[in-house]
Tab-separated table of C-alpha atoms in Angstrom:
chain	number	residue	atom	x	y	z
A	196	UNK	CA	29.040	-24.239	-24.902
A	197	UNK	CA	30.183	-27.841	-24.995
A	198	UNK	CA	31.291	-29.445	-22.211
A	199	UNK	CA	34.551	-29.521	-22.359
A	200	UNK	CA	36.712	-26.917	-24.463
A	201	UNK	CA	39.979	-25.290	-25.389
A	202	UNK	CA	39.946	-21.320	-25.430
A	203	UNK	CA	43.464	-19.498	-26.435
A	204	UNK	CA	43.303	-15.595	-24.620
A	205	UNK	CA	45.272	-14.528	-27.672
A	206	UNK	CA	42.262	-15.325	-29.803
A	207	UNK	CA	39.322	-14.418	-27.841
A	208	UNK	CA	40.801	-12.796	-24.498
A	209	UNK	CA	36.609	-11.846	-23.469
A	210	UNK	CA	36.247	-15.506	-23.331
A	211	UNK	CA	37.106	-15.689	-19.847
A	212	UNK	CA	33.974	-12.747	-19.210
A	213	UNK	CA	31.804	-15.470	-19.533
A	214	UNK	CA	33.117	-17.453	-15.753
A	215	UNK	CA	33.050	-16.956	-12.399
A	216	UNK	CA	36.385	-18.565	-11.059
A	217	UNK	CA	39.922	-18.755	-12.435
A	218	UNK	CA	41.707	-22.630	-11.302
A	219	UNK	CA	45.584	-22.738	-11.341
A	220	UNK	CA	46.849	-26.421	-11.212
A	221	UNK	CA	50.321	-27.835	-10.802
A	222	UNK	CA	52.281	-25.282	-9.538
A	223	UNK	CA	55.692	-25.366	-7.548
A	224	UNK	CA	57.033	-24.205	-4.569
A	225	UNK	CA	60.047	-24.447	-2.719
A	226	UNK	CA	58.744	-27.579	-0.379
A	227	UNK	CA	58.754	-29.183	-4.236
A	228	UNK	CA	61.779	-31.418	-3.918
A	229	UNK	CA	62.848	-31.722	-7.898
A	230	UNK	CA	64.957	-34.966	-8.573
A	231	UNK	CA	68.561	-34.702	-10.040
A	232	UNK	CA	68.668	-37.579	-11.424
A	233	UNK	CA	67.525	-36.852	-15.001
A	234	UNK	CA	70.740	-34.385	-15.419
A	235	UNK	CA	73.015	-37.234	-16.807
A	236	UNK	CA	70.685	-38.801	-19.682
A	237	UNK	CA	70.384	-34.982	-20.533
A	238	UNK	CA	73.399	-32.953	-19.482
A	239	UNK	CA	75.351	-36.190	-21.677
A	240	UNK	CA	73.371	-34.765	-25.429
A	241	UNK	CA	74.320	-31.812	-25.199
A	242	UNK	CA	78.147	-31.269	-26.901
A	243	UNK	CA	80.576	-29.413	-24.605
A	244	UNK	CA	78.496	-30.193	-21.491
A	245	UNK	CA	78.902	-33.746	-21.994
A	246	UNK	CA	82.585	-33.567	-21.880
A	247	UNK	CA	82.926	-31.743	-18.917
A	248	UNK	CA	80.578	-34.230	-16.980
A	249	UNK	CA	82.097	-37.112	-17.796
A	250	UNK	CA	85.621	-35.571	-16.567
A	251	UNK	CA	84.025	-34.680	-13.042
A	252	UNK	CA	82.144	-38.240	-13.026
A	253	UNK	CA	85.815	-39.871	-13.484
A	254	UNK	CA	87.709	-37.594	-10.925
A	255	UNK	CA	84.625	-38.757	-8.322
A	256	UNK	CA	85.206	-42.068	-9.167
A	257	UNK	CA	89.069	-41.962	-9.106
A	258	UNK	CA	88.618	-40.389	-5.585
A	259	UNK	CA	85.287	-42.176	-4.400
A	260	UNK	CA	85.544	-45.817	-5.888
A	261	UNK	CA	82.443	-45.347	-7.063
A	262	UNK	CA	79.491	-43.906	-9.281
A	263	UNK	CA	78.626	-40.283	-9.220
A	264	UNK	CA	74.804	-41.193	-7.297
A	265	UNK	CA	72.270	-37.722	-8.775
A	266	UNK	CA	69.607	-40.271	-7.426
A	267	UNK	CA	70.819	-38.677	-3.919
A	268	UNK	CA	70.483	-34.829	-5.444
A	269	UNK	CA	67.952	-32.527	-5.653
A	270	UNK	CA	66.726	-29.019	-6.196
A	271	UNK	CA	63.933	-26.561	-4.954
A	272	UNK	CA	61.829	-24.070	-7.113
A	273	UNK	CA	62.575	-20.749	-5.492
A	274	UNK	CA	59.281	-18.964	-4.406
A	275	UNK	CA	58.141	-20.122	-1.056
A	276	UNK	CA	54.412	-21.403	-0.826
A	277	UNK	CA	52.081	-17.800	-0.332
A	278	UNK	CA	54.438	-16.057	-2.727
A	279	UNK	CA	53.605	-19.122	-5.212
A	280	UNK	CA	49.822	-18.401	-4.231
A	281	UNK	CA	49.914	-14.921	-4.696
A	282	UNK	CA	51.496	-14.818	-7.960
A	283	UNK	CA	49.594	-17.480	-9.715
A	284	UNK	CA	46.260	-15.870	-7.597
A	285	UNK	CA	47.362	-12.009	-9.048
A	286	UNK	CA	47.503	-13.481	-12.836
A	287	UNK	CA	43.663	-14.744	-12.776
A	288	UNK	CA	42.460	-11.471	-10.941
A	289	UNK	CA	44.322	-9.205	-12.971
A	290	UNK	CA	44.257	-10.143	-16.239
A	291	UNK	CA	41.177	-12.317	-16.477
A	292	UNK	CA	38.547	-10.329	-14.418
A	293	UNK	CA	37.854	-13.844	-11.983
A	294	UNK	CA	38.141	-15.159	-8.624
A	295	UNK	CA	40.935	-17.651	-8.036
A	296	UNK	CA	41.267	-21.127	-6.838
A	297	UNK	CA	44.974	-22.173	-6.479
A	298	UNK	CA	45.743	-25.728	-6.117
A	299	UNK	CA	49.824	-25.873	-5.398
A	300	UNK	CA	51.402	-29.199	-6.161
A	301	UNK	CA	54.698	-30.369	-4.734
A	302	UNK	CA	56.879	-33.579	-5.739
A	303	UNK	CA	55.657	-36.014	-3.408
A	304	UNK	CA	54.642	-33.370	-0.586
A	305	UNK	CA	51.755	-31.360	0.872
A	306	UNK	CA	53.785	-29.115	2.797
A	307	UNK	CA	52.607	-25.607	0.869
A	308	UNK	CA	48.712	-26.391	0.548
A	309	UNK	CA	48.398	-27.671	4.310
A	310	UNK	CA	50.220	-24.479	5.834
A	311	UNK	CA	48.401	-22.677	3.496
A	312	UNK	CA	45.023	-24.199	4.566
A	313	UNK	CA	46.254	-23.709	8.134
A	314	UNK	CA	46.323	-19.944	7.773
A	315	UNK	CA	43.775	-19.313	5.191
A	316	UNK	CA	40.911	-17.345	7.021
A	317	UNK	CA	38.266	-19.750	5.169
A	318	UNK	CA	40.523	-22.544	4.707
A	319	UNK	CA	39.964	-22.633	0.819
A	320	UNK	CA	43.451	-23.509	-0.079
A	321	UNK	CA	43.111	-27.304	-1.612
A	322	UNK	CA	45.489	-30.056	-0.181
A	323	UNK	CA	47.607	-31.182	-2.867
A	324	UNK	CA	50.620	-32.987	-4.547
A	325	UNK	CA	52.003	-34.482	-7.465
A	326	UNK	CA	52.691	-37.923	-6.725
A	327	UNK	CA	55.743	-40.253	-8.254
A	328	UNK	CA	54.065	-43.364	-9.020
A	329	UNK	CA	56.760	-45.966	-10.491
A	330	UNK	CA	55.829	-47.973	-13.599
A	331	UNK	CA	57.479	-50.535	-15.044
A	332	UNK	CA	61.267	-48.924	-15.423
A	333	UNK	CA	59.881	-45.869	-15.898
A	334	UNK	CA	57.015	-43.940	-13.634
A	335	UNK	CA	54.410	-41.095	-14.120
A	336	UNK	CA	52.982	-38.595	-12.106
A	337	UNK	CA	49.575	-38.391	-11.121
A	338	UNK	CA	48.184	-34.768	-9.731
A	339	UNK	CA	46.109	-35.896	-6.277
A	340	UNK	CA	44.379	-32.249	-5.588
A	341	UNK	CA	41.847	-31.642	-2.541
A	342	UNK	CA	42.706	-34.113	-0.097
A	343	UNK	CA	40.609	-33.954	2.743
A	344	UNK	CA	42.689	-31.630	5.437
A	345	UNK	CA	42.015	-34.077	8.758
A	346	UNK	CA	43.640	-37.096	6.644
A	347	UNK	CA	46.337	-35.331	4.139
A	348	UNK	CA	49.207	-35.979	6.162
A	349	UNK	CA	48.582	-39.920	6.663
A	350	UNK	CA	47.167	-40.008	2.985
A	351	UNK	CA	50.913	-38.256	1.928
A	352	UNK	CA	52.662	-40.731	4.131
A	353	UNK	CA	50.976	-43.604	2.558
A	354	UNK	CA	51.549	-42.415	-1.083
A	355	UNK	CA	55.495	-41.678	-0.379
A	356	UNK	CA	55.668	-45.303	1.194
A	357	UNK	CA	54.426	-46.693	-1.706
A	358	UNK	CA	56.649	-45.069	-4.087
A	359	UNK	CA	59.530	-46.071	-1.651
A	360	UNK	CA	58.785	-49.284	-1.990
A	361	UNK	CA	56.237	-49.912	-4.954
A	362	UNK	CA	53.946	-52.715	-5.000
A	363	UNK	CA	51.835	-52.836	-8.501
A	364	UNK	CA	48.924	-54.852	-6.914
A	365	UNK	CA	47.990	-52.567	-4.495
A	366	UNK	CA	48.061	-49.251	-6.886
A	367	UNK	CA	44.400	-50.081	-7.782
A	368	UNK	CA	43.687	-50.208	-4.130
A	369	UNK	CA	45.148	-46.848	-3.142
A	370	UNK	CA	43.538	-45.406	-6.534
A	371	UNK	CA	40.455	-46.530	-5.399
A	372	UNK	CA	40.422	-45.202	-2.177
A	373	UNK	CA	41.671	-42.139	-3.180
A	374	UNK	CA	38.608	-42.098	-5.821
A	375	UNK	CA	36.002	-43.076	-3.664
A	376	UNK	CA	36.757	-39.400	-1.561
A	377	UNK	CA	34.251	-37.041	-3.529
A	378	UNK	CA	35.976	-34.279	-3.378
A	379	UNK	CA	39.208	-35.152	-4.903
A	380	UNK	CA	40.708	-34.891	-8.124
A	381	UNK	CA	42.951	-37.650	-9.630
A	382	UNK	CA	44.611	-35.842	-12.825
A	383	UNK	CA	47.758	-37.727	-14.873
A	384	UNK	CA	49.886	-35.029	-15.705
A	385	UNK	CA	51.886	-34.483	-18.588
A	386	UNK	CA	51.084	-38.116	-20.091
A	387	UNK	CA	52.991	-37.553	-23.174
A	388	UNK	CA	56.274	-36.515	-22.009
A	389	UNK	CA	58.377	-38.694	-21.995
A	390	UNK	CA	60.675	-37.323	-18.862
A	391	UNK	CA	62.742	-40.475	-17.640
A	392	UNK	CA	63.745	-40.350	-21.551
A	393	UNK	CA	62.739	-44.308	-22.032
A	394	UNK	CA	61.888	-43.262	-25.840
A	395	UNK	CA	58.781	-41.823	-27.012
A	396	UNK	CA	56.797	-45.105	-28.047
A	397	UNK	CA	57.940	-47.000	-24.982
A	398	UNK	CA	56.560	-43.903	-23.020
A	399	UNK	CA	53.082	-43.981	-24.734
A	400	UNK	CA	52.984	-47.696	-24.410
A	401	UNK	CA	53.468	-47.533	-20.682
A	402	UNK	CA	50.679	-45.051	-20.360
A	403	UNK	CA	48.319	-46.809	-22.393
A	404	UNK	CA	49.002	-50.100	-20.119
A	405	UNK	CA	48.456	-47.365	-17.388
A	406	UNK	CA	44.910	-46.214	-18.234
A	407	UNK	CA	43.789	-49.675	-19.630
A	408	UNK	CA	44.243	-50.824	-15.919
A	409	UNK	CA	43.576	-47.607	-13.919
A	410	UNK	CA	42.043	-45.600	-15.872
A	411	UNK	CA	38.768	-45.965	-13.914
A	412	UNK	CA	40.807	-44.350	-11.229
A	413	UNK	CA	41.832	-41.027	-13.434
A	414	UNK	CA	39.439	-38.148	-13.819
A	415	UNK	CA	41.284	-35.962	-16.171
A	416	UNK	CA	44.583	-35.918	-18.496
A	417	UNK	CA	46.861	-32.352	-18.138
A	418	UNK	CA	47.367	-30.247	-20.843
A	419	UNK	CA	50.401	-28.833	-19.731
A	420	UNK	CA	51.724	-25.164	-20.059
A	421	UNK	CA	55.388	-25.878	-20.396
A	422	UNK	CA	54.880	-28.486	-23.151
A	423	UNK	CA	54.558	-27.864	-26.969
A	424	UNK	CA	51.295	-28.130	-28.333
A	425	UNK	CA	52.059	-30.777	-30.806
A	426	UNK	CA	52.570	-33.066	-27.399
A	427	UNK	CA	49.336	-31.204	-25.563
A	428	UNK	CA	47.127	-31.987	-29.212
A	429	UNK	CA	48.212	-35.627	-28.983
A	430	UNK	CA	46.880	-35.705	-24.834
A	431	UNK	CA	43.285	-34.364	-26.789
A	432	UNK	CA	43.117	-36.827	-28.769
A	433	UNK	CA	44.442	-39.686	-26.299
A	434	UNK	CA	41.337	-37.802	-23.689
A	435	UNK	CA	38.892	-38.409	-26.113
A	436	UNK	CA	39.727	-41.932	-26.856
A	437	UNK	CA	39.582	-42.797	-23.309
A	438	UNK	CA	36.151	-40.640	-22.850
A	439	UNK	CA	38.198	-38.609	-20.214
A	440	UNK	CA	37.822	-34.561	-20.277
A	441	UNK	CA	41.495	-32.987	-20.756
A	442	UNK	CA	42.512	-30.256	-17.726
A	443	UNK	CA	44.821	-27.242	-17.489
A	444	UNK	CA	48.146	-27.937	-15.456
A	445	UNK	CA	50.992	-25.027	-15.775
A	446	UNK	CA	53.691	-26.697	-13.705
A	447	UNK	CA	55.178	-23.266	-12.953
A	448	UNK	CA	58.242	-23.931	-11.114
A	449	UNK	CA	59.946	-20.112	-11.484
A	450	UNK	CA	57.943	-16.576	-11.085
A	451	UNK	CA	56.014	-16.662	-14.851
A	452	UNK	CA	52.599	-17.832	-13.489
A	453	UNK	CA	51.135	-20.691	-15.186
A	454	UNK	CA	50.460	-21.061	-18.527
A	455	UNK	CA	46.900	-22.304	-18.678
A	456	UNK	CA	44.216	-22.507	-16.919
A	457	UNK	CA	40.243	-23.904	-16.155
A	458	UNK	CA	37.530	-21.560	-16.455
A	459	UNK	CA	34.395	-22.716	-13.964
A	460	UNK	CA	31.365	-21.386	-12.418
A	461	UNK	CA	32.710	-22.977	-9.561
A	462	UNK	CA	32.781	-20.680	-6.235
A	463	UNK	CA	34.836	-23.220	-4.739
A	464	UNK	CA	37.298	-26.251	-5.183
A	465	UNK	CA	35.288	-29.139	-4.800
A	466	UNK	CA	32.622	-27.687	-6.486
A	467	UNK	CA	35.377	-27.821	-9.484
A	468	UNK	CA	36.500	-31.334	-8.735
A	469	UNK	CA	32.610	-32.275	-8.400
A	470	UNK	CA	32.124	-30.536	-12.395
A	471	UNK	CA	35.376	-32.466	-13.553
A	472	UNK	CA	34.351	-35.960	-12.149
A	473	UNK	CA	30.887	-35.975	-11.976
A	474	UNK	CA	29.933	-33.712	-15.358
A	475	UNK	CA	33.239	-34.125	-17.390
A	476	UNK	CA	32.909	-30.626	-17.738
A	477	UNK	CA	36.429	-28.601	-17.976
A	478	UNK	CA	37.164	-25.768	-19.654
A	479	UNK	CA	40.730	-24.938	-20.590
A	480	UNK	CA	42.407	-21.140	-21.283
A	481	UNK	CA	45.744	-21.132	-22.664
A	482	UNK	CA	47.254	-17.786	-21.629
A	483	UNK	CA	49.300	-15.052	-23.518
A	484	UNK	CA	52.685	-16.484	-22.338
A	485	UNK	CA	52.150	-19.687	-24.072
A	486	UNK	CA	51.396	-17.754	-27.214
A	487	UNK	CA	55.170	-17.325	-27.457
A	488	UNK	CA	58.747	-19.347	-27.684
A	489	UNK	CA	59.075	-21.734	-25.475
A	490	UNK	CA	62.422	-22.614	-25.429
A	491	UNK	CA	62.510	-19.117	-24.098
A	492	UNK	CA	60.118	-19.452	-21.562
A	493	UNK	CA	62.392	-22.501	-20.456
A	494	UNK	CA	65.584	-20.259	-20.579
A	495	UNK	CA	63.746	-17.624	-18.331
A	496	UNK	CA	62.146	-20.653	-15.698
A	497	UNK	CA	65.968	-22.062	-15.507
A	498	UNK	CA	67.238	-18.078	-14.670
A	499	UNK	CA	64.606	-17.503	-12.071
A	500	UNK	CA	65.777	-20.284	-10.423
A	501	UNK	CA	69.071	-19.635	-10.580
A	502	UNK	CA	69.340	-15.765	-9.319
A	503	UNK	CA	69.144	-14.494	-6.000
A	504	UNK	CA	66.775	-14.196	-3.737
A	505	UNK	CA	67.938	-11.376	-0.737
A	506	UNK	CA	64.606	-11.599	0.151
A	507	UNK	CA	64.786	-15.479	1.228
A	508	UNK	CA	67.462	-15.914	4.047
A	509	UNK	CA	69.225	-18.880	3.856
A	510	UNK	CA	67.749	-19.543	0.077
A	511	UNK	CA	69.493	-16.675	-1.271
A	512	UNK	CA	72.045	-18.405	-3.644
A	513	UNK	CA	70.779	-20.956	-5.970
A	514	UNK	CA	73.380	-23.104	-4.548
A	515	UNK	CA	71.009	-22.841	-1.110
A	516	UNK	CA	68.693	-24.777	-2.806
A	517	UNK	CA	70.152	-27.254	-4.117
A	518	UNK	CA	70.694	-30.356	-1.671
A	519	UNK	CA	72.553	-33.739	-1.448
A	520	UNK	CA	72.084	-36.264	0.563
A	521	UNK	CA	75.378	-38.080	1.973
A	522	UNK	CA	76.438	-41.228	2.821
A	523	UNK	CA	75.173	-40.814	6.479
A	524	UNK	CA	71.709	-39.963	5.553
A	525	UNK	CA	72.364	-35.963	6.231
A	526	UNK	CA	71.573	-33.945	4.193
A	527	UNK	CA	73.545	-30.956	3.111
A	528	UNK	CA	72.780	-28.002	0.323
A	529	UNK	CA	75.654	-27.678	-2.081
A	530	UNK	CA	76.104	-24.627	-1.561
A	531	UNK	CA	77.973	-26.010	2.234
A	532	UNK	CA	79.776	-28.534	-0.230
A	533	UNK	CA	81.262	-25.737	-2.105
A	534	UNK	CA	83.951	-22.993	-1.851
A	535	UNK	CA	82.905	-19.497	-3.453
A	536	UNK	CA	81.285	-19.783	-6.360
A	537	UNK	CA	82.083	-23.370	-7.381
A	538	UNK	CA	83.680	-24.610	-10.662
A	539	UNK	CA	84.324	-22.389	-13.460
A	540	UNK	CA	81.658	-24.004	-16.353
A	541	UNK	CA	79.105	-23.811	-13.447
A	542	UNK	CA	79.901	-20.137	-12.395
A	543	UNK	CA	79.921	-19.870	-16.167
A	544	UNK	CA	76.858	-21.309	-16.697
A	545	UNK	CA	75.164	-19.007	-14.333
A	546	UNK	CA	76.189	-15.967	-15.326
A	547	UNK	CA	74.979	-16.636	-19.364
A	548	UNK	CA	71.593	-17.422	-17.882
A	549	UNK	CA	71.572	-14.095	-15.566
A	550	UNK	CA	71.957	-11.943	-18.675
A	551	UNK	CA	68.226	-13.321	-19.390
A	552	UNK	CA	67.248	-10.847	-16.464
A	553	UNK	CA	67.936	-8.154	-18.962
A	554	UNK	CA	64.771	-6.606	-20.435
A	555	UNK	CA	66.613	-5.945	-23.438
A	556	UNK	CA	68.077	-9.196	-23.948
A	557	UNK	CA	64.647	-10.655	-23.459
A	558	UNK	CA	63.206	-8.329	-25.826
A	559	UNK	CA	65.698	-9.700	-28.228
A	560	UNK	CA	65.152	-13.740	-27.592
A	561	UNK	CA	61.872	-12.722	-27.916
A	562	UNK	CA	62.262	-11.024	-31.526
A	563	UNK	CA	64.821	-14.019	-32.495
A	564	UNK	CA	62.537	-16.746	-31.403
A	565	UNK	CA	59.033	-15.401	-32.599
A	566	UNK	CA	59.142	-17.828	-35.918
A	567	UNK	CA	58.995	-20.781	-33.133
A	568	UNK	CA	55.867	-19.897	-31.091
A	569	UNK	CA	53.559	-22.255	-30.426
A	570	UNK	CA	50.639	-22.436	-32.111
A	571	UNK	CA	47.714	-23.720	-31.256
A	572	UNK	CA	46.147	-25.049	-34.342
């Protein structure tokens, strides 16, 4: 078996019989603190929606003097950190047959893998985020797993000060610290996506720039379970330009577990990180899930974040996780901001996207949507 490869369960699902360990990268939790400020460039394409914005943009204006600021917004993926854990630790026991390694990655946080560490009874939860790094006009994010637990929360401190207030000639300096610590894993995630929207070739350029600079720094590109795989074929090829092994990522941020992930003889995390970095060895399962439409998986990641939760006090209502931070520097969830249920298109909104908890409404997505799976070819 080479060294590195790409394995699709749907295909051969007794591949993963031939591994010890199941790894789960870049998943979400509700410490995960999911920027706003993308809704505008997206919520203004879509006909209808873009309308209605604009009309609530000018009536905050009209009664503010100023801009509508999503900069200060922000949401939070509903499961808190051991249910995240659990679920994407139940998927690789279950259906593959393996032991688990879960490596949880908030925005710009450790909060889930070092309370996690703190109670594990062998402390084999990795220390881990996904950190903003700003580029340009634009920025990427870079998955830091397996920070070393006495020096996590300075190292997260450091890393959100820098993005704060970023200073291009010292990223090679932090990257290079952050490399020279054995038993970490520097991954760029989802290279290809262009997510600030700055247009696909400006996007690529950037990256390029990226890895001609730093790319001594980066240890693996994602292949990433919630993109299409004519986006996650283009990261193979950009891997093996740059003689870099390619690395599962699902990004979960609802309750499907993640999409993908590495199959090792690994027994434990940095044993992983030491056959990524030191080998280039990295073997990557694409799961059942992926198999299928992923505009519905989207639809079902943006319901499970919006139903309730009775089991979560005080995160029960989607609008409980959903924060704002005011002039004063408090911060507030909407959900305080808000009478009832809030305005009609949103109440709207939220009920179409409930009927998705239907098992017979799936079922039927599913049927309407099977001509646009995504295949792996």
């Amino acid at each position: 078996m080479s060294a590195c490869g790409l394995h699709f369960h749907w295909r051969d699902p007794r591949v993963a019989g031939q591994f010890r360990t199941g790894v789960s990268l870049h998943g979400h939790t509700m410490h995960s603190e999911e920027s706003m400020a993308f809704l505008p460039r997206y919520a203004h394409r879509i006909p209808g929606v873009s309308q209605t914005i604009r009309r609530h943009e000018a009536a905050f204006r009209s009664y503010y003097g100023k801009e509508l600021d999503y900069s200060r917004a922000w949401w939070t993926p509903p499961l808190p950190a051991p249910d995240a854990e659990a679920l994407e630790r139940r998927q690789i026991e279950t259906l593959l047959g393996l032991s688990a390694l879960v490596s949880l990655t908030d925005h710009d946080s450790i909060t889930a893998g070092r309370n996690l560490h703190l109670t594990s009874p062998l402390s084999a939860i990795p220390i881990s985020t996904e950190w903003t790094v700003p580029l340009d006009t634009s920025f990427i994010h870079l998955g830091i797993h397996n920070l070393p637990p006495a020096d996590a929360t300075a190292w997260m401190d450091h890393l959100r000060a820098w993005t704060a207030a970023p200073a291009p000639d010292r990223l090679a300096e932090i990257l290079a610290a952050l490399h020279a610590l054995p038993g970490v894993l520097i991954v760029l995630n989802h290279p290809l996506w262009d997510e600030d929207l700055a247009g696909r070739e400006i996007h690529r350029q950037m990256v390029h720039r990226f890895l001609d600079r730093f790319g001594a720094f980066i240890h693996a590109l994602e292949l990433n379970g919630l993109r299409p795989w004519s986006e996650n074929r283009d990261v193979v090829a950009l891997a093996a330009a740059r003689s870099l092994p390619v690395i599962s990522g699902g990004d979960r941020h609802g309750r499907e577990p993640n999409a993908n992930v590495n199959l090792t003889h690994a027994a434990t995390f940095a044993e992983f990180v030491d056959e990524v970095r030191r080998d280039g060895r990295s073997q990557v399962l694409f799961l059942p899930q992926y198999h299928g439409s992923l505009k519905l998986r989207c639809l079902e990641t943006m319901a499970d974040t919006l139903r309730d939760y009775p089991e979560y006090p005080g995160r029960v209502q989607w609008s409980d996780r959903i924060y704002f931070r005011q002039e004063d520097g408090s911060v507030v969830t909407l959900s305080s901001l808000w009478r009832g249920a809030g305005p009609g298109i949103v109440r709207n909104f939220v009920t179409l996207l409930r009927v998705l908890e239907s098992r017979r409404v799936r079922a039927t997505l599913r049927q309407a949507l099977a001509g646009r799976r995504e295949y792996a070819l």
